[in-house]
Amino acid sequence: MEKVQLSLEEWQRLAEVTPEERESALKLLRRWVSWQIIYRGFSLDYGPFSRAALGGDADDIISNECEEALFCGEWHWKPSCKLSTQLINIAKSKMGHIIEDYYERGQPEHTLTSDQSFSEEMETNLALADQWKFEANMRDMGYEIARKAVKGHPDLEAYLDAMYKLDNYYGIASLLNTDVKTVLKLEKKLLNLLAKV
């Protein structure tokens, strides 16, 4: 992962998380990780999320790594994103890398639970890894694409900055010191510009 430079505001938000908020978010994260592993057809006995591959319980290891990654400043955490949602985004990326690393190491045992061939299973799992990593980075990628498209349009640049901080019309209007009607016009202008790009 590329080096991340957190702002003072981001460090402050991390420091203000209460132990109760942190524990609640981690509990949701563990449930999400466990559900995704089971829902996607992985086994905890063999394969990329097994104890043998990870050195412990997948939900504990992945959750702990996500918590450490966020609170050690390896990921940006935007004000509009709930703590649990941010941890899940990090988990998507980490789980995608776990699958890729598992197959790249060349040590996967045969993990079939259906009539699927090993190469089909590997292809399916690697596609899922790509999907998870894409979902984890999609918002930031979309923002960067939009930032390049609106360069030289100060009103749209301000709108994008406000939208990145707060993801609702009233919040954006408040940040821009305007009304919702103007925000809707800016949104339409942005979408028209992006359609041309």
mmCIF file of N, CA and C in Angstrom, residues 125-182:
data_model
loop_
_atom_site.group_PDB
_atom_site.id
_atom_site.type_symbol
_atom_site.label_atom_id
_atom_site.label_comp_id
_atom_site.label_asym_id
_atom_site.label_seq_id
_atom_site.Cartn_x
_atom_site.Cartn_y
_atom_site.Cartn_z
ATOM 1 N N ASN A 125 -12.003 -17.052 -7.045
ATOM 2 C CA ASN A 125 -11.484 -16.419 -5.835
ATOM 3 C C ASN A 125 -10.648 -15.186 -6.156
ATOM 4 N N LEU A 126 -9.859 -15.249 -7.210
ATOM 5 C CA LEU A 126 -9.043 -14.092 -7.590
ATOM 6 C C LEU A 126 -9.923 -12.958 -8.115
ATOM 7 N N ALA A 127 -11.016 -13.305 -8.805
ATOM 8 C CA ALA A 127 -11.959 -12.277 -9.257
ATOM 9 C C ALA A 127 -12.614 -11.605 -8.051
ATOM 10 N N LEU A 128 -12.953 -12.394 -7.032
ATOM 11 C CA LEU A 128 -13.518 -11.838 -5.803
ATOM 12 C C LEU A 128 -12.497 -10.927 -5.123
ATOM 13 N N ALA A 129 -11.242 -11.333 -5.110
ATOM 14 C CA ALA A 129 -10.183 -10.509 -4.510
ATOM 15 C C ALA A 129 -10.108 -9.161 -5.208
ATOM 16 N N ASP A 130 -10.161 -9.181 -6.540
ATOM 17 C CA ASP A 130 -10.143 -7.919 -7.301
ATOM 18 C C ASP A 130 -11.361 -7.059 -6.975
ATOM 19 N N GLN A 131 -12.521 -7.684 -6.856
ATOM 20 C CA GLN A 131 -13.756 -6.950 -6.546
ATOM 21 C C GLN A 131 -13.645 -6.282 -5.184
ATOM 22 N N TRP A 132 -13.196 -7.024 -4.174
ATOM 23 C CA TRP A 132 -13.071 -6.462 -2.835
ATOM 24 C C TRP A 132 -12.096 -5.287 -2.817
ATOM 25 N N LYS A 133 -10.951 -5.453 -3.480
ATOM 26 C CA LYS A 133 -9.958 -4.379 -3.487
ATOM 27 C C LYS A 133 -10.503 -3.156 -4.226
ATOM 28 N N PHE A 134 -11.234 -3.384 -5.319
ATOM 29 C CA PHE A 134 -11.827 -2.280 -6.071
ATOM 30 C C PHE A 134 -12.841 -1.528 -5.214
ATOM 31 N N GLU A 135 -13.717 -2.274 -4.519
ATOM 32 C CA GLU A 135 -14.715 -1.639 -3.659
ATOM 33 C C GLU A 135 -14.059 -0.809 -2.564
ATOM 34 N N ALA A 136 -12.945 -1.304 -2.037
ATOM 35 C CA ALA A 136 -12.262 -0.589 -0.954
ATOM 36 C C ALA A 136 -11.680 0.737 -1.437
ATOM 37 N N ASN A 137 -11.287 0.801 -2.705
ATOM 38 C CA ASN A 137 -10.636 2.005 -3.227
ATOM 39 C C ASN A 137 -11.506 2.840 -4.145
ATOM 40 N N MET A 138 -12.723 2.373 -4.442
ATOM 41 C CA MET A 138 -13.572 3.002 -5.445
ATOM 42 C C MET A 138 -13.891 4.468 -5.132
ATOM 43 N N ARG A 139 -14.256 4.771 -3.912
ATOM 44 C CA ARG A 139 -14.659 6.139 -3.575
ATOM 45 C C ARG A 139 -13.507 7.109 -3.809
ATOM 46 N N ASP A 140 -12.317 6.750 -3.323
ATOM 47 C CA ASP A 140 -11.172 7.640 -3.504
ATOM 48 C C ASP A 140 -10.788 7.765 -4.982
ATOM 49 N N MET A 141 -10.889 6.661 -5.728
ATOM 50 C CA MET A 141 -10.567 6.720 -7.153
ATOM 51 C C MET A 141 -11.544 7.629 -7.878
ATOM 52 N N GLY A 142 -12.833 7.511 -7.567
ATOM 53 C CA GLY A 142 -13.842 8.350 -8.198
ATOM 54 C C GLY A 142 -13.617 9.820 -7.885
ATOM 55 N N TYR A 143 -13.245 10.090 -6.656
ATOM 56 C CA TYR A 143 -12.981 11.469 -6.248
ATOM 57 C C TYR A 143 -11.794 12.037 -7.027
ATOM 58 N N GLU A 144 -10.726 11.245 -7.166
ATOM 59 C CA GLU A 144 -9.541 11.726 -7.891
ATOM 60 C C GLU A 144 -9.849 11.987 -9.365
ATOM 61 N N ILE A 145 -10.638 11.121 -9.972
ATOM 62 C CA ILE A 145 -11.037 11.312 -11.377
ATOM 63 C C ILE A 145 -11.842 12.604 -11.506
ATOM 64 N N ALA A 146 -12.783 12.788 -10.591
ATOM 65 C CA ALA A 146 -13.617 14.001 -10.627
ATOM 66 C C ALA A 146 -12.771 15.249 -10.382
ATOM 67 N N ARG A 147 -11.795 15.175 -9.460
ATOM 68 C CA ARG A 147 -10.927 16.330 -9.179
ATOM 69 C C ARG A 147 -10.184 16.772 -10.438
ATOM 70 N N LYS A 148 -9.699 15.818 -11.209
ATOM 71 C CA LYS A 148 -8.981 16.157 -12.443
ATOM 72 C C LYS A 148 -9.928 16.787 -13.463
ATOM 73 N N ALA A 149 -11.149 16.279 -13.508
ATOM 74 C CA ALA A 149 -12.121 16.778 -14.486
ATOM 75 C C ALA A 149 -12.565 18.205 -14.189
ATOM 76 N N VAL A 150 -12.618 18.594 -12.910
ATOM 77 C CA VAL A 150 -13.136 19.919 -12.554
ATOM 78 C C VAL A 150 -12.045 20.966 -12.368
ATOM 79 N N LYS A 151 -10.817 20.577 -12.646
ATOM 80 C CA LYS A 151 -9.710 21.531 -12.483
ATOM 81 C C LYS A 151 -10.002 22.794 -13.298
ATOM 82 N N GLY A 152 -9.880 23.941 -12.661
ATOM 83 C CA GLY A 152 -10.168 25.202 -13.329
ATOM 84 C C GLY A 152 -11.606 25.667 -13.158
ATOM 85 N N HIS A 153 -12.419 24.894 -12.439
ATOM 86 C CA HIS A 153 -13.812 25.252 -12.129
ATOM 87 C C HIS A 153 -13.912 25.385 -10.603
ATOM 88 N N PRO A 154 -13.605 26.587 -10.071
ATOM 89 C CA PRO A 154 -13.563 26.744 -8.611
ATOM 90 C C PRO A 154 -14.849 26.340 -7.891
ATOM 91 N N ASP A 155 -15.998 26.608 -8.503
ATOM 92 C CA ASP A 155 -17.258 26.249 -7.847
ATOM 93 C C ASP A 155 -17.407 24.737 -7.716
ATOM 94 N N LEU A 156 -16.993 24.008 -8.759
ATOM 95 C CA LEU A 156 -17.081 22.544 -8.715
ATOM 96 C C LEU A 156 -16.002 21.946 -7.820
ATOM 97 N N GLU A 157 -14.835 22.581 -7.764
ATOM 98 C CA GLU A 157 -13.784 22.110 -6.863
ATOM 99 C C GLU A 157 -14.257 22.215 -5.412
ATOM 100 N N ALA A 158 -14.891 23.343 -5.077
ATOM 101 C CA ALA A 158 -15.418 23.539 -3.726
ATOM 102 C C ALA A 158 -16.538 22.531 -3.437
ATOM 103 N N TYR A 159 -17.391 22.296 -4.440
ATOM 104 C CA TYR A 159 -18.472 21.328 -4.284
ATOM 105 C C TYR A 159 -17.907 19.932 -4.008
ATOM 106 N N LEU A 160 -16.890 19.537 -4.767
ATOM 107 C CA LEU A 160 -16.281 18.211 -4.567
ATOM 108 C C LEU A 160 -15.670 18.080 -3.181
ATOM 109 N N ASP A 161 -14.970 19.123 -2.740
ATOM 110 C CA ASP A 161 -14.373 19.085 -1.404
ATOM 111 C C ASP A 161 -15.449 18.923 -0.332
ATOM 112 N N ALA A 162 -16.541 19.640 -0.481
ATOM 113 C CA ALA A 162 -17.643 19.544 0.482
ATOM 114 C C ALA A 162 -18.306 18.163 0.408
ATOM 115 N N MET A 163 -18.483 17.653 -0.787
ATOM 116 C CA MET A 163 -19.104 16.343 -0.971
ATOM 117 C C MET A 163 -18.243 15.239 -0.358
ATOM 118 N N TYR A 164 -16.937 15.397 -0.420
ATOM 119 C CA TYR A 164 -16.029 14.397 0.129
ATOM 120 C C TYR A 164 -16.116 14.369 1.657
ATOM 121 N N LYS A 165 -16.385 15.536 2.258
ATOM 122 C CA LYS A 165 -16.488 15.618 3.717
ATOM 123 C C LYS A 165 -17.854 15.166 4.225
ATOM 124 N N LEU A 166 -18.905 15.594 3.535
ATOM 125 C CA LEU A 166 -20.272 15.256 3.947
ATOM 126 C C LEU A 166 -21.045 14.763 2.736
ATOM 127 N N ASP A 167 -21.670 13.629 2.877
ATOM 128 C CA ASP A 167 -22.321 13.009 1.734
ATOM 129 C C ASP A 167 -23.839 13.200 1.764
ATOM 130 N N ASN A 168 -24.285 14.438 2.011
ATOM 131 C CA ASN A 168 -25.721 14.726 1.917
ATOM 132 C C ASN A 168 -25.891 16.190 1.510
ATOM 133 N N TYR A 169 -26.992 16.478 0.853
ATOM 134 C CA TYR A 169 -27.209 17.804 0.276
ATOM 135 C C TYR A 169 -27.187 18.923 1.318
ATOM 136 N N TYR A 170 -27.816 18.701 2.457
ATOM 137 C CA TYR A 170 -27.871 19.756 3.472
ATOM 138 C C TYR A 170 -26.491 20.033 4.057
ATOM 139 N N GLY A 171 -25.728 18.990 4.293
ATOM 140 C CA GLY A 171 -24.377 19.172 4.820
ATOM 141 C C GLY A 171 -23.485 19.901 3.829
ATOM 142 N N ILE A 172 -23.587 19.537 2.550
ATOM 143 C CA ILE A 172 -22.792 20.191 1.504
ATOM 144 C C ILE A 172 -23.188 21.664 1.410
ATOM 145 N N ALA A 173 -24.491 21.923 1.427
ATOM 146 C CA ALA A 173 -24.977 23.312 1.363
ATOM 147 C C ALA A 173 -24.429 24.129 2.529
ATOM 148 N N SER A 174 -24.412 23.537 3.700
ATOM 149 C CA SER A 174 -23.896 24.223 4.883
ATOM 150 C C SER A 174 -22.407 24.544 4.720
ATOM 151 N N LEU A 175 -21.632 23.583 4.253
ATOM 152 C CA LEU A 175 -20.200 23.812 4.050
ATOM 153 C C LEU A 175 -19.923 24.884 2.997
ATOM 154 N N LEU A 176 -20.789 24.956 1.994
ATOM 155 C CA LEU A 176 -20.606 25.930 0.910
ATOM 156 C C LEU A 176 -21.297 27.263 1.206
ATOM 157 N N ASN A 177 -21.955 27.348 2.349
ATOM 158 C CA ASN A 177 -22.709 28.561 2.708
ATOM 159 C C ASN A 177 -23.722 28.929 1.622
ATOM 160 N N THR A 178 -24.489 27.930 1.207
ATOM 161 C CA THR A 178 -25.504 28.146 0.170
ATOM 162 C C THR A 178 -26.740 27.322 0.511
ATOM 163 N N ASP A 179 -27.645 27.180 -0.462
ATOM 164 C CA ASP A 179 -28.849 26.386 -0.236
ATOM 165 C C ASP A 179 -28.798 25.090 -1.049
ATOM 166 N N VAL A 180 -29.727 24.200 -0.762
ATOM 167 C CA VAL A 180 -29.768 22.894 -1.418
ATOM 168 C C VAL A 180 -30.018 23.035 -2.919
ATOM 169 N N LYS A 181 -30.822 24.018 -3.314
ATOM 170 C CA LYS A 181 -31.116 24.240 -4.733
ATOM 171 C C LYS A 181 -29.819 24.495 -5.515
ATOM 172 N N THR A 182 -28.930 25.306 -4.948
ATOM 173 C CA THR A 182 -27.643 25.583 -5.598
ATOM 174 C C THR A 182 -26.787 24.323 -5.642
#
